[in-house]
XYZ file of C-alpha atoms in Angstrom:
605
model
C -8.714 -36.004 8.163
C -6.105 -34.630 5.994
C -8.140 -33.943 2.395
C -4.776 -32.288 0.517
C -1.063 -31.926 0.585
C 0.355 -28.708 -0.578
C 3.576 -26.845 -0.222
C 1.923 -23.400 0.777
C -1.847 -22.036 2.327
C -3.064 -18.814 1.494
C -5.998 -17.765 3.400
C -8.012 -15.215 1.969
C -8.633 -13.897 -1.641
C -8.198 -10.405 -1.172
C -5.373 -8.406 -2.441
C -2.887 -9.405 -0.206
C -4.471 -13.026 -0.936
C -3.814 -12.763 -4.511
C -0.256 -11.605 -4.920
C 0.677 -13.708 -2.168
C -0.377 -17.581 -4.091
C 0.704 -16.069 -7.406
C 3.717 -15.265 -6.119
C 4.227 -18.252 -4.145
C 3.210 -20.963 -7.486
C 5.354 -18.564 -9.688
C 8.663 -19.203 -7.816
C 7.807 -23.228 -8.067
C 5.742 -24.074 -4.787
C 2.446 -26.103 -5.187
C 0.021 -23.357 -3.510
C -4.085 -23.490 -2.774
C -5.793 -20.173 -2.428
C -8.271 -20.581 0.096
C -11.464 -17.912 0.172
C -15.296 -18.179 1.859
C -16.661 -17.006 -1.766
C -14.945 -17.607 -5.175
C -17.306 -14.804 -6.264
C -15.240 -12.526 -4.302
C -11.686 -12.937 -5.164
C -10.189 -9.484 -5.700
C -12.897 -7.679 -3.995
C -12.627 -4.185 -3.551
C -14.712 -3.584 -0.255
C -14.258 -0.111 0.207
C -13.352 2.211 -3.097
C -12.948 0.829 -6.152
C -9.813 2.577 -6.863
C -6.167 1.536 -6.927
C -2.802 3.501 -6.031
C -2.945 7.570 -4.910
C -0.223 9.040 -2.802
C 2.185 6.534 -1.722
C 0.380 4.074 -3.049
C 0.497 4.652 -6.841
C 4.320 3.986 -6.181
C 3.660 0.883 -4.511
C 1.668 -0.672 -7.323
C 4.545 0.799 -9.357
C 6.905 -1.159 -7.105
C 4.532 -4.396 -7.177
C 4.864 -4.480 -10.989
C 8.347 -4.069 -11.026
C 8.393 -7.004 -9.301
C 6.283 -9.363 -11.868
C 3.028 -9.136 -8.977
C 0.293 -8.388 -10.496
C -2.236 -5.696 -9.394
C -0.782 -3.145 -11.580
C -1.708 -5.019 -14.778
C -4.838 -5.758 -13.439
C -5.838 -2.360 -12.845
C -5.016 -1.525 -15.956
C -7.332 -3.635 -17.919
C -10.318 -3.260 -15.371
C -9.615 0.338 -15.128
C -12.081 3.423 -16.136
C -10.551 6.572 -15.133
C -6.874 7.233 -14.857
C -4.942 10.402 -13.055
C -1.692 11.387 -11.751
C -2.117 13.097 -8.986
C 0.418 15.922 -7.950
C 1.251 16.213 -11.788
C 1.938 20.278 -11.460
C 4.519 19.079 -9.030
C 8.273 17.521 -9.518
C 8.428 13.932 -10.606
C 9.359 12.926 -7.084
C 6.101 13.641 -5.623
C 3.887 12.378 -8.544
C 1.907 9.167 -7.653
C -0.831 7.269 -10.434
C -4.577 6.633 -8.999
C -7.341 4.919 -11.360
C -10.548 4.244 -10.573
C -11.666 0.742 -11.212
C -14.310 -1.265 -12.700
C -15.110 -3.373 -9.019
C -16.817 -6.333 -10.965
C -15.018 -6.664 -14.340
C -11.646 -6.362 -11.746
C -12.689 -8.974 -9.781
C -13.431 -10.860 -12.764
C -10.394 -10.481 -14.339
C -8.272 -11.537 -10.844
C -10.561 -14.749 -10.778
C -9.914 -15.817 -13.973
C -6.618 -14.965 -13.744
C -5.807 -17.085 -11.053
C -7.535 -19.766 -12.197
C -5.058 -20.343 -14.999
C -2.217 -20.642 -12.967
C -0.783 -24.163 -13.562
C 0.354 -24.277 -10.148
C -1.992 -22.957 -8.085
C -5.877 -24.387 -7.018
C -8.334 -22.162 -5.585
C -10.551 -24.045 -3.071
C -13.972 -22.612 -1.594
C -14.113 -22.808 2.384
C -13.822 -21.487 5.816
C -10.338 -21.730 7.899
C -11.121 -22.147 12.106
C -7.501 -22.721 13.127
C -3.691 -23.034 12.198
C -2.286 -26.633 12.880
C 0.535 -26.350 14.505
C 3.241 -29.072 15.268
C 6.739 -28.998 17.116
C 6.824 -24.920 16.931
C 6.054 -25.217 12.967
C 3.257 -25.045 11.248
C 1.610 -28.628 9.945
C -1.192 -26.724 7.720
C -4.826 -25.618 8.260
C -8.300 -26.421 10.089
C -11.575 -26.382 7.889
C -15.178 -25.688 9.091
C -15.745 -29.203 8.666
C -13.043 -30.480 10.437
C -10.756 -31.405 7.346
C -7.235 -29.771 7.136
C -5.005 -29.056 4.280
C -1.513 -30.283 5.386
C 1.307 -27.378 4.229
C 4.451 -26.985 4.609
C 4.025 -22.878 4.662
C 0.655 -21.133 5.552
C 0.022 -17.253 4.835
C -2.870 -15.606 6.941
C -4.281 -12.237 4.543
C -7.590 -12.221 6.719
C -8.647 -8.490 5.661
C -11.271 -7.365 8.159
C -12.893 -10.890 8.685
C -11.119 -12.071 11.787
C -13.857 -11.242 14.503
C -15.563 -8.722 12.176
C -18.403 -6.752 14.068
C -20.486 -3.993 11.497
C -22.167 -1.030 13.135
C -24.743 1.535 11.658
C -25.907 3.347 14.562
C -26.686 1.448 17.609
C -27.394 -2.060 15.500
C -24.112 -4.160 15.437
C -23.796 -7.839 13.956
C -20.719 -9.963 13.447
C -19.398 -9.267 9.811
C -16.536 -9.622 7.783
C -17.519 -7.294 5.186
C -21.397 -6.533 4.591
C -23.318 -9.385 4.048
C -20.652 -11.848 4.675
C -19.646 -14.118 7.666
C -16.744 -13.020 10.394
C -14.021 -15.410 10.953
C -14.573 -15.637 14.675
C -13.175 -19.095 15.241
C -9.769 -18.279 13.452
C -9.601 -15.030 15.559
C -9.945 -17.295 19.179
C -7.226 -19.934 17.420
C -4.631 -17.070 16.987
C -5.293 -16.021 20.614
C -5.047 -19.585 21.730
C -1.575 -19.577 19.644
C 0.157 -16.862 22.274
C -0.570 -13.993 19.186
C -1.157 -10.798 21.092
C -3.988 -9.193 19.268
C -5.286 -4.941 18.833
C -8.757 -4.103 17.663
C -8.926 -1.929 14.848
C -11.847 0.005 12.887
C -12.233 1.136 9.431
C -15.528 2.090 7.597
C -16.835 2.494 4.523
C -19.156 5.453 3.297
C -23.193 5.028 1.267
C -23.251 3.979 -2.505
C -26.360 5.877 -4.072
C -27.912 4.875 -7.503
C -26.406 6.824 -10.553
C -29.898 8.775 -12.202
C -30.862 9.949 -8.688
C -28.250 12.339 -8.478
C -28.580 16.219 -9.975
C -24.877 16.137 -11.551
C -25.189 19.743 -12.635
C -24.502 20.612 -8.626
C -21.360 19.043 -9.015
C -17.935 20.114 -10.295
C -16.521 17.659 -13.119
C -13.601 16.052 -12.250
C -12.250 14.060 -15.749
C -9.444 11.807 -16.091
C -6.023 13.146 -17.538
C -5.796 14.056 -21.516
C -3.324 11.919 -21.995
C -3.787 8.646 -19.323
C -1.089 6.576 -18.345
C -1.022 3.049 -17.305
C 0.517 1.285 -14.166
C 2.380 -1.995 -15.680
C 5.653 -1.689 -18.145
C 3.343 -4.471 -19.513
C 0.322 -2.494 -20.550
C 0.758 0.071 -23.969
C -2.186 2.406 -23.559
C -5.308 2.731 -21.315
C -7.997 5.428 -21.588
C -10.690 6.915 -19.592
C -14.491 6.181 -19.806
C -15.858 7.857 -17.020
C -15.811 11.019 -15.391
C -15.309 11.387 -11.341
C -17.552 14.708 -10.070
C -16.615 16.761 -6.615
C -18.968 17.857 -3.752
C -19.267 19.634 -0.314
C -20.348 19.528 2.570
C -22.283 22.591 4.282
C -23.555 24.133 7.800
C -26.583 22.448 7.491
C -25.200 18.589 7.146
C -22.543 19.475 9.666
C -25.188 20.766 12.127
C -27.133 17.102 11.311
C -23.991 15.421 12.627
C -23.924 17.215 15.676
C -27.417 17.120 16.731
C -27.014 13.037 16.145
C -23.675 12.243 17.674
C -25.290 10.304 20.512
C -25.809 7.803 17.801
C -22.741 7.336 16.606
C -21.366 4.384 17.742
C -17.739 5.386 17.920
C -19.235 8.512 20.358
C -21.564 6.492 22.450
C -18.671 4.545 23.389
C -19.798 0.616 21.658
C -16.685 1.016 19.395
C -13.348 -0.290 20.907
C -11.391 -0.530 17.940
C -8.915 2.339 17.066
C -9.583 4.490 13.682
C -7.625 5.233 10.500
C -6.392 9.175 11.651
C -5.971 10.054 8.275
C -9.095 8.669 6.953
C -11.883 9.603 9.248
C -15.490 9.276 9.165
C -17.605 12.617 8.386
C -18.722 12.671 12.306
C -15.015 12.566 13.182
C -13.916 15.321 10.956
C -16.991 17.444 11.762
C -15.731 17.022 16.005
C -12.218 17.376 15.043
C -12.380 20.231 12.923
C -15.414 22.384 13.914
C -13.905 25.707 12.447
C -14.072 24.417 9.051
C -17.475 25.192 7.029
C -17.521 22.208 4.771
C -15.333 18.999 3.462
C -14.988 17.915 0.476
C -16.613 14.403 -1.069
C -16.155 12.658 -4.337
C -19.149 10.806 -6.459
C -17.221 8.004 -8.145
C -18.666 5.633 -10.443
C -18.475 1.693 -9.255
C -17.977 0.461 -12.855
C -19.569 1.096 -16.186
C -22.596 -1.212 -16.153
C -24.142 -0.907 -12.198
C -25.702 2.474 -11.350
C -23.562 2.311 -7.890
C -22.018 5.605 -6.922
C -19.168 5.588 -4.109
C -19.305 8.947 -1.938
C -15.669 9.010 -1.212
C -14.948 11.912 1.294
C -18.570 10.661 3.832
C -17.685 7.448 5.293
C -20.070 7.339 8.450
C -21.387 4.625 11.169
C -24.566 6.782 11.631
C -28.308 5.003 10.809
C -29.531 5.053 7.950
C -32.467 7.866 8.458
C -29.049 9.641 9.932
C -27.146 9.079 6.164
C -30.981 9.976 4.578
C -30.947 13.355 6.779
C -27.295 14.512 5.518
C -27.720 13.609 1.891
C -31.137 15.861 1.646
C -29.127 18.765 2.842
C -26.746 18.518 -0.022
C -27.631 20.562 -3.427
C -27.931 17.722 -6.149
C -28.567 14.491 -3.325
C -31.660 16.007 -2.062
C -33.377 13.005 -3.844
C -30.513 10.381 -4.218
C -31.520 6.827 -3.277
C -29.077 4.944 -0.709
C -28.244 1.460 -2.584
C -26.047 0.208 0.719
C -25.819 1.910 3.585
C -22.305 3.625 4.937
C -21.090 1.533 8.089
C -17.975 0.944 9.941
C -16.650 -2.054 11.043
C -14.098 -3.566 13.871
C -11.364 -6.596 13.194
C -8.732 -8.210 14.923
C -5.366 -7.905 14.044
C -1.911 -8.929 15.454
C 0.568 -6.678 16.892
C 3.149 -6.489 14.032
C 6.252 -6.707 16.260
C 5.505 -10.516 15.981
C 6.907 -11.105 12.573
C 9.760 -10.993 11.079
C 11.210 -8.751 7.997
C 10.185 -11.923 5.667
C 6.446 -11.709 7.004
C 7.215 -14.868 9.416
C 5.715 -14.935 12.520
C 7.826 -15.110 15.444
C 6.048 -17.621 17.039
C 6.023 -20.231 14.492
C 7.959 -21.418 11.798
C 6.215 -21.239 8.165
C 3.455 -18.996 9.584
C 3.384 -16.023 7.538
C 0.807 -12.870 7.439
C -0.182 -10.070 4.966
C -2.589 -7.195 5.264
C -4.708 -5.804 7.295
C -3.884 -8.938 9.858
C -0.706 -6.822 10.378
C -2.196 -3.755 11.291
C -2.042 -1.816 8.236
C -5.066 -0.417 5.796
C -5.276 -0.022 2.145
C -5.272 -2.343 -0.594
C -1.552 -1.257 -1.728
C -0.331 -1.855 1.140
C -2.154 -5.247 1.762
C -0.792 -6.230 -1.581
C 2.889 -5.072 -1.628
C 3.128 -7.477 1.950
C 1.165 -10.292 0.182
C 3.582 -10.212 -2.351
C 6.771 -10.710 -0.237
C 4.764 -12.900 1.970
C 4.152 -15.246 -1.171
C 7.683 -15.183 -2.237
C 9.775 -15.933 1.345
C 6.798 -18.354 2.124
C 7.535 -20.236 -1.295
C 11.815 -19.492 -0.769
C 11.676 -21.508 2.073
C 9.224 -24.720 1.143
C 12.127 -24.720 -1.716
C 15.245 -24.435 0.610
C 16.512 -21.136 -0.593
C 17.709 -17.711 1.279
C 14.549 -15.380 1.663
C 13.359 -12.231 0.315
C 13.919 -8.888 2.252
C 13.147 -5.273 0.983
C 15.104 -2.363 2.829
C 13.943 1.154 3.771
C 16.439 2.148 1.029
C 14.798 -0.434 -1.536
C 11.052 0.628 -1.675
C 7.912 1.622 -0.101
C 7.231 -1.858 0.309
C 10.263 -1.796 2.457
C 9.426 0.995 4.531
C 6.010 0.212 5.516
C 7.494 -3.540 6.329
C 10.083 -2.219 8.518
C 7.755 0.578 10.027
C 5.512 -2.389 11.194
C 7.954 -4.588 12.770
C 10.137 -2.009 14.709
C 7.607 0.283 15.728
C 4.627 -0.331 17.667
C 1.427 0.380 16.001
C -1.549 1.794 18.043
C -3.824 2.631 14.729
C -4.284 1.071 10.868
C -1.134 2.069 9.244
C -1.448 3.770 6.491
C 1.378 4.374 4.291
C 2.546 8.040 3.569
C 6.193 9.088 1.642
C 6.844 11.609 4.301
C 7.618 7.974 6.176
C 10.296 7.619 4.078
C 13.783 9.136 4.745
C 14.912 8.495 1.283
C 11.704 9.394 -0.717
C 13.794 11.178 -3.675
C 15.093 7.678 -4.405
C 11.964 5.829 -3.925
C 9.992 7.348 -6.710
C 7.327 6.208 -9.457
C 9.396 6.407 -12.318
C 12.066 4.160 -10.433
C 10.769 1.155 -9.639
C 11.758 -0.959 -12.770
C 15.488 0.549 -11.878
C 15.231 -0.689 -8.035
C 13.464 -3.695 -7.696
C 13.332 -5.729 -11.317
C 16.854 -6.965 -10.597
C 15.913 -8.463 -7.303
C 12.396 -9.662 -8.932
C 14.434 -11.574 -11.390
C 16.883 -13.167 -9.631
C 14.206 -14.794 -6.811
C 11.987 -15.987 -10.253
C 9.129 -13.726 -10.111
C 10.246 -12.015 -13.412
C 11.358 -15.117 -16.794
C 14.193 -14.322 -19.105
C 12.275 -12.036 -21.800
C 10.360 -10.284 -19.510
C 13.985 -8.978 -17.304
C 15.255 -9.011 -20.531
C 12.806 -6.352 -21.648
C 12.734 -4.158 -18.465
C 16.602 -4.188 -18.944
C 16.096 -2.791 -22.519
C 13.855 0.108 -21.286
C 15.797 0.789 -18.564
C 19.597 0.978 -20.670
C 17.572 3.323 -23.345
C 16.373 5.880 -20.681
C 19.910 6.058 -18.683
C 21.634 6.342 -22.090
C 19.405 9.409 -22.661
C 20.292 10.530 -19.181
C 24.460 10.098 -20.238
C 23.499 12.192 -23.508
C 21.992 15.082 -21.772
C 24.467 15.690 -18.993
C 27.419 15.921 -21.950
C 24.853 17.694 -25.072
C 25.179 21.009 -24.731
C 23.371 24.418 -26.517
C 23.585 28.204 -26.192
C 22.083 30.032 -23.514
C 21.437 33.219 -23.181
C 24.790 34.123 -24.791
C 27.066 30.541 -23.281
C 26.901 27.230 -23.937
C 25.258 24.920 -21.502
C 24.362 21.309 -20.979
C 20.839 20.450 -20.923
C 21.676 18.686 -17.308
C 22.917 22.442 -15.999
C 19.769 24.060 -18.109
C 17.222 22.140 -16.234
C 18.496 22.442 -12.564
C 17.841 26.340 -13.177
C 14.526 27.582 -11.660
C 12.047 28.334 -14.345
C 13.242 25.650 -16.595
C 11.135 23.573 -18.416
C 11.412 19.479 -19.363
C 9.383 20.335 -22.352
C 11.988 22.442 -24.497
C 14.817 19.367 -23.765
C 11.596 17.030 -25.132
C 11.130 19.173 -28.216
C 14.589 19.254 -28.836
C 15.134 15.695 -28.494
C 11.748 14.316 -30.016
C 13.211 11.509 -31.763
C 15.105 10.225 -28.777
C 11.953 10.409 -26.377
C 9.501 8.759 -28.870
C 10.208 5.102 -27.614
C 9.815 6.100 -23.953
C 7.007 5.874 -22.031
C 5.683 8.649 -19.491
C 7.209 7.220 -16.431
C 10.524 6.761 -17.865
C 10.807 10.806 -19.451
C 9.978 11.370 -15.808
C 12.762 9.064 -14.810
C 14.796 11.147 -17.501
C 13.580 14.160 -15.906
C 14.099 13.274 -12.199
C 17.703 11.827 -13.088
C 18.978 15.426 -14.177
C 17.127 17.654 -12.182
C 17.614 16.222 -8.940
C 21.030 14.682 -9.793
C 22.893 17.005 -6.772
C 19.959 15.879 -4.025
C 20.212 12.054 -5.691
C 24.364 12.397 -4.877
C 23.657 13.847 -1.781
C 20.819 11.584 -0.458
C 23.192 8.357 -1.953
C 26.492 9.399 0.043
C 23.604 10.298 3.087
C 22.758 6.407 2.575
C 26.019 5.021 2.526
C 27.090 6.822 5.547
C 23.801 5.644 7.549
C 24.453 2.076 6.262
C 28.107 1.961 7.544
C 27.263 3.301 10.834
C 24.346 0.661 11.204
C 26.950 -1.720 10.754
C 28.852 -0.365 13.394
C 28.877 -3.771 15.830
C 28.288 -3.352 19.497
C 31.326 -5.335 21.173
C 30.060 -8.107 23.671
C 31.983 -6.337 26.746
C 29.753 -2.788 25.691
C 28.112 -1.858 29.080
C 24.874 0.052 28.835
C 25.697 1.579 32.500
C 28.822 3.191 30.849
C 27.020 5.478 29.092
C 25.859 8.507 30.521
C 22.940 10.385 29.604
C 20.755 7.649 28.907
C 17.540 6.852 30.463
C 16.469 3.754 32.612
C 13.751 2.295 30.288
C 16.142 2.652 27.735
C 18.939 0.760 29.264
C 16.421 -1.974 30.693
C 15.489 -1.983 26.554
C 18.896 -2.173 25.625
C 19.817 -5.505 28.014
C 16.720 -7.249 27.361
C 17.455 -7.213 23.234
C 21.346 -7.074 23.417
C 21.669 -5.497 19.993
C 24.656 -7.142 18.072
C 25.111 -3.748 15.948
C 23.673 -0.050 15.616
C 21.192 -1.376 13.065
C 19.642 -3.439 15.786
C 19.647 -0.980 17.933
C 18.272 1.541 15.675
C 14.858 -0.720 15.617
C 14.246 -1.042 19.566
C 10.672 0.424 20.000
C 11.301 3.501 21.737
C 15.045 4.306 21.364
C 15.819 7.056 20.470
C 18.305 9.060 18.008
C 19.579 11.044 20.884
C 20.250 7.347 22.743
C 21.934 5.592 19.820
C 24.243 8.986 18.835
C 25.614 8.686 22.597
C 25.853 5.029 22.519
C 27.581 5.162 18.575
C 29.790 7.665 20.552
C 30.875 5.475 23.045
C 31.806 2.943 20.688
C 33.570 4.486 18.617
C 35.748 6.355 22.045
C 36.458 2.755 23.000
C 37.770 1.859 19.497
C-alpha cells in the first residue's frame, strides 16, 4: 500500500541524512526525511565535536555551499580552536566541541521548518525497485513511500552488531535497533557489501573526576566561527588532557584474550588511524603512554567523552584501566566504551553524483560508502541531496573535482579506488592541498552553490561582496610598497621572506583589515605568501587536466605497448578507457602504466 508520493527518500537522520533532504527541498524537490527516532536527528554518536584536520575544511567547504552543519555548529557550539594555528594558513583547520543535545535540538527544529520537506518516524526493510529504477521505499509495516529518487545515509545501522568483551547484540548505535532487514535487501539487490568496525570510548560523570591531574586545555582567545553566516561565537568550556601509563598498558595486555577484535569474534576491518587503546598498546609497545582528552558532552549533563581510549574491553576491563589513571581512580562509567560492526557497500558501485550503479535514482551518503566521520558523511550527503533533487527536476547534475574541494577528493578517492578500511579523510590525500584550503572555500565552491540553487540572490550576493573586498586587498598589497632595510619593497615581496610576519602588514593596514573576518586575512595572507607555489600548483593543474583529456583513439592496442603488465592490460580491455582521465581511475593502474601508455599516444599522433 502506497501511504505517500514524494519526489525524493532520505533514509536516515544523521549528518549525511540532514544535508542530504535540506539540500534536496532547497533546490525545489518535495523530500521526506525518514529516521527510527525523531529524538535523534543530528545525533552525534561518537564525539561531540565537529571539523579537525581535513575536516574543519570540509565544514568550511559545506558552508560555502549554503549546507548547513557549519552554522549549526556554531550556535550549538562550546569550545572553539584552530588547530595547527602556529603553522601557515594552508595547514590550519577549525575544530569545536559541541553541545550533543542543544545540537541535535537545533538540527530538529531546523528541519522541521523547511516548507518543503516532512520528517516521518519509521523503519525502512527494502528499496522498491522497478524496471532498473528505483519506485521508492519498504516500511516495517509493509507500507512504501513511492519516490522518484531515494538516498540511503544508513550510518552504522545496517546489520549493526555492539561488542564489550565477549557479549555481542545486534545494534545500530547503543540502545537502538540494527537495520538488519535493509542490510539482506541491498544484498538481494546484487550490492556487494564489506564489514567495517568503528568504536566509541566510556563517558564518565563530570564531579567524579580529580581535574587538578589534568593539564587545561582552553579554547582560543579570540574564537572563530565556521559559517560566513555566523558574527561571533565564544567558548564556555574548557577541554583538559591526560595519559596513559605502564600500569594501564600492562592491564591491556594481561586482558587481550578478551578483546573481541583479538579473540577473533570481530570480522569487520578498523579505522587505522583511529584505533582502540588495545590496538595502539599491540601496535606500538615501545611507547610508555598515549595521550586522552576529557571533553565535556554539553553544558547541562555531567557526561565526559574520553577521547584518545576508545576500547571493546568489559566493563570491569574499562573499571581496571581508569583506577590506574591519577585523577580517574574514582570516576564513575555513565556508558560503557564499545565497538561496533556495520555493513557497507563497496564504493566502486556509485557514481561521481553518489548514484548507484546498479539502479537509477538510488543514491548513498556516509558511512554506507565506506567512509567514517561526520564531515565526511555530511559533505557526501550534501551532493547526494543536490544530484538526487537535479535529476527528479530534469537538470544536469552536480560533480565536485579533486581540484574543486575536499569533498571532491574523498568522492573520487571512493569511487576509483578500492577501499579495504573506513576512509577517513586526510589533506595529504590531496595533490592540490595549497589550493584547497580553509580560508578558500567561499572563493571555490559559492559560485557553483549558487548557480545549482543551494545559495538565493542576497546570500551569493553577499559572499561575492566579501570575497571582491579581500582580493582587492590582495591587488593593493602586491603594488603598495615601503622601505626595507634601506629599498623599497612591496608588502607581497616582504612577506615571502623567511622571518616575516602577517602582523606588521595588519598593523599597517588596520583600517583596511577591520571589515574582514579571520578566515579571509588568512585568505589575504595565503594569497601573497604562497602566490609562487599557487602559480606553480595552477599551471601543475592545467597541465594534468590537458593530459587527462588526452583521448585514447579506438584503434589504441594495449598489446602495443611494451612494458606493461598482464593484469594491467586485462584491466585496460575490460574498461576500454575513452581518455587518460579514465584511465587514470582504473583500480590498480599505475602512473608508471599510464606515462607509457600517454607515450604511446602521443608517438602515434
Amino acid at each position: 500500500m502506497i501511504i505517500k508520493e514524494t519526489d525524493v527518500v532520505v533514509v536516515g537522520a544523521g549528518h549525511a541524512g540532514i544535508e542530504a533532504s535540506y539540500a534536496a527541498q532547497k533546490i525545489g524537490a518535495k523530500t521526506v526525511l525518514i529516521t527510527m527516532n525523531l529524538e535523534t536527528i543530528g545525533q552525534m554518536s561518537c564525539n561531540p565535536a565537529i571539523g579537525g584536520q581535513a575536516k574543519g575544511q570540509v565544514v568550511k567547504e559545506i558552508d560555502a555551499m549554503g549546507g548547513v552543519m557549519g552554522f549549526m555548529a556554531d550556535r550549538a557550539g562550546i569550545h572553539f580552536k584552530i588547530l595547527n594555528s602556529s603553522k601557515g594558513v594552508a595547514v590550519r583547520a577549525p575544530r569545536a566541541q559541541e553541545d550533543k543535545a542543544l545540537y541535535r535540538s537545533l538540527m530538529k527544529s531546523f528541519l522541521e521548518k523547511q516548507e518543503n520537506l516532512e520528517i516521518y518516524q519509521g523503519i525502512v526493510t527494502g528499496i522498491e525497485i522497478k524496471d532498473g529504477k528505483v519506485f521508492g521505499v519498504r516500511l516495517k509495516d509493509d507500507s512504501i513511500i513511492k519516490a522518484k529518487a531515494v538516498i540511503l545515509t544508513t550510518g552504522t545501522f545496517l546489520n549493526g552488531l555492539i561488542h564489550i568483551g565477549m557479549k555481542s547484540y545486534p545494534s545500530g548505535r547503543a540502545n537502538e535497533p540494527a537495520s538488519t532487514e535493509l542490510s539482506e535487501n541491498l544484498k538481494n539487490l546484487g550490492f556487494e557489501i564489506i564489514r567495517l568496525k568503528t568504536g566509541t570510548p566510556m563517558r564518565l560523570k563530570k564531579d567524579s573526576i580529580d581535574w587538578e591531574k589534568f593539564e587545561k586545555q582552553p579554547g582560543d582567545r579570540k574564537p572563530r566561527p565556521f559559517s560566513w553566516r555566523t558574527e561571533k561565537v565564544r567558548n564556555k568550556i574548557i577541554c583538559y588532557i591526560g595519559r596513559t601509563n605502564k600500569k594501564v598498558h600492562e592491564i591491556i595486555q594481561r586482558n587481550l584474550t578478551l578483546a573481541p577484535l583479538y579473540a577473533g569474534k570481530i570480522e569487520g576491518i578498523g579505522i587505522r588511524y583511529c584505533p582502540s587503546i588495545e590496538d595502539k598498546i599491540v601496535k606500538f609497545k615501545d611507547k610508555e603512554s598515549h595521550v586522552f582528552y576529557l571533553e565535556p558532552e554539553g553544558i547541562n549533563t555531567e557526561e565526559i567523552y574520553v577521547n584518545g581510549l576508545s576500547t571493546s574491553l568489559p566493563v570491569e576491563i574499562q573499571r581496571k584501566m581508569l583506577e590506574s589513571i591519577p585523577g580517574l581512580e574514582e570516576s564513575i562509567i555513565m556508558r560503557p566504551a564499545y565497538a561496533i560492526e556495520y555493513d557497507a557497500i563497496k564504493p566502486h558501485q556509485i557514481k561521481e553524483t553518489l548514484e548507484t550503479r546498479l539502479y537509477e535514482g538510488l543514491y548513498t551518503a556516509g558511512q554506507i560508502n565506506g567512509t567514517s566521520g561526520y564531515e565526511e558523511a555530511a559533505g557526501q550527503g550534501l551532493v547526494a541531496g543536490i544530484n538526487a533533487a537535479l535529476k527528479v527536476l530534469g537538470k544536469k547534475p552536480f560533480i565536485l573535482s579533486r581540484r574543486d574541494s575536499l569533498i571532491g577528493v574523498m568522492i573520487d578517492d571512493l569511487i576509483t579506488r578500492s577501499i579495504d578500511e573506513p576512509y577517513r579523510l586526510f589533506t595529504s590525500r590531496a595533490e592540490y592541498r595549497l589550493l584547497l584550503r580553509a580560508d578558500n572555500a567561499k572563493q571555490r565552491l559559492s559560485q557553483k552553490a549558487f548557480s545549482v540553487g543551494m545559495l538565493d540572490e542576497d546570500e551569493y550576493r553577499e559572499i561575492q561582496e566579501r570575497i571582491e573586498t579581500a582580493e582587492k586587498l590582495v591587488l593593493f598589497l602586491n603594488k603598495e610598497k615601503f622601505k626595507y632595510k634601506g629599498r623599497r619593497i612591496t608588502y607581497s615581496k616582504y612577506l615571502k621572506m623567511p622571518k616575516a610576519t602577517f602582523e606588521k602588514v595588519k598593523r599597517a593596514f588596520k583600517e583596511k583589515f577591520k571589515d574582514l573576518r579571520e578566515d579571509e586575512r588568512d585568505f589575504v595572507e595565503a594569497e601573497l605568501k604562497y602566490e609562487g607555489y599557487i602559480k606553480k600548483m595552477l599551471n601543475e593543474v592545467e597541465r594534468i587536466e590537458k593530459e587527462e583529456n588526452t583521448k585514447i583513439p579506438e584503434s589504441f592496442d594495449i598489446e602495443e605497448v611494451n612494458g606493461i603488465s598482464i593484469e594491467i592490460r586485462e584491466k585496460v580491455k575490460k574498461y576500454k578507457p575513452k581518455k587518460i582521465g579514465d584511465l587514470k581511475k582504473i583500480p590498480g593502474i599505475t602512473p608508471a602504466a599510464v606515462s607509457l601508455i600517454l607515450l604511446h599516444i602521443k608517438r602515434k599522433g
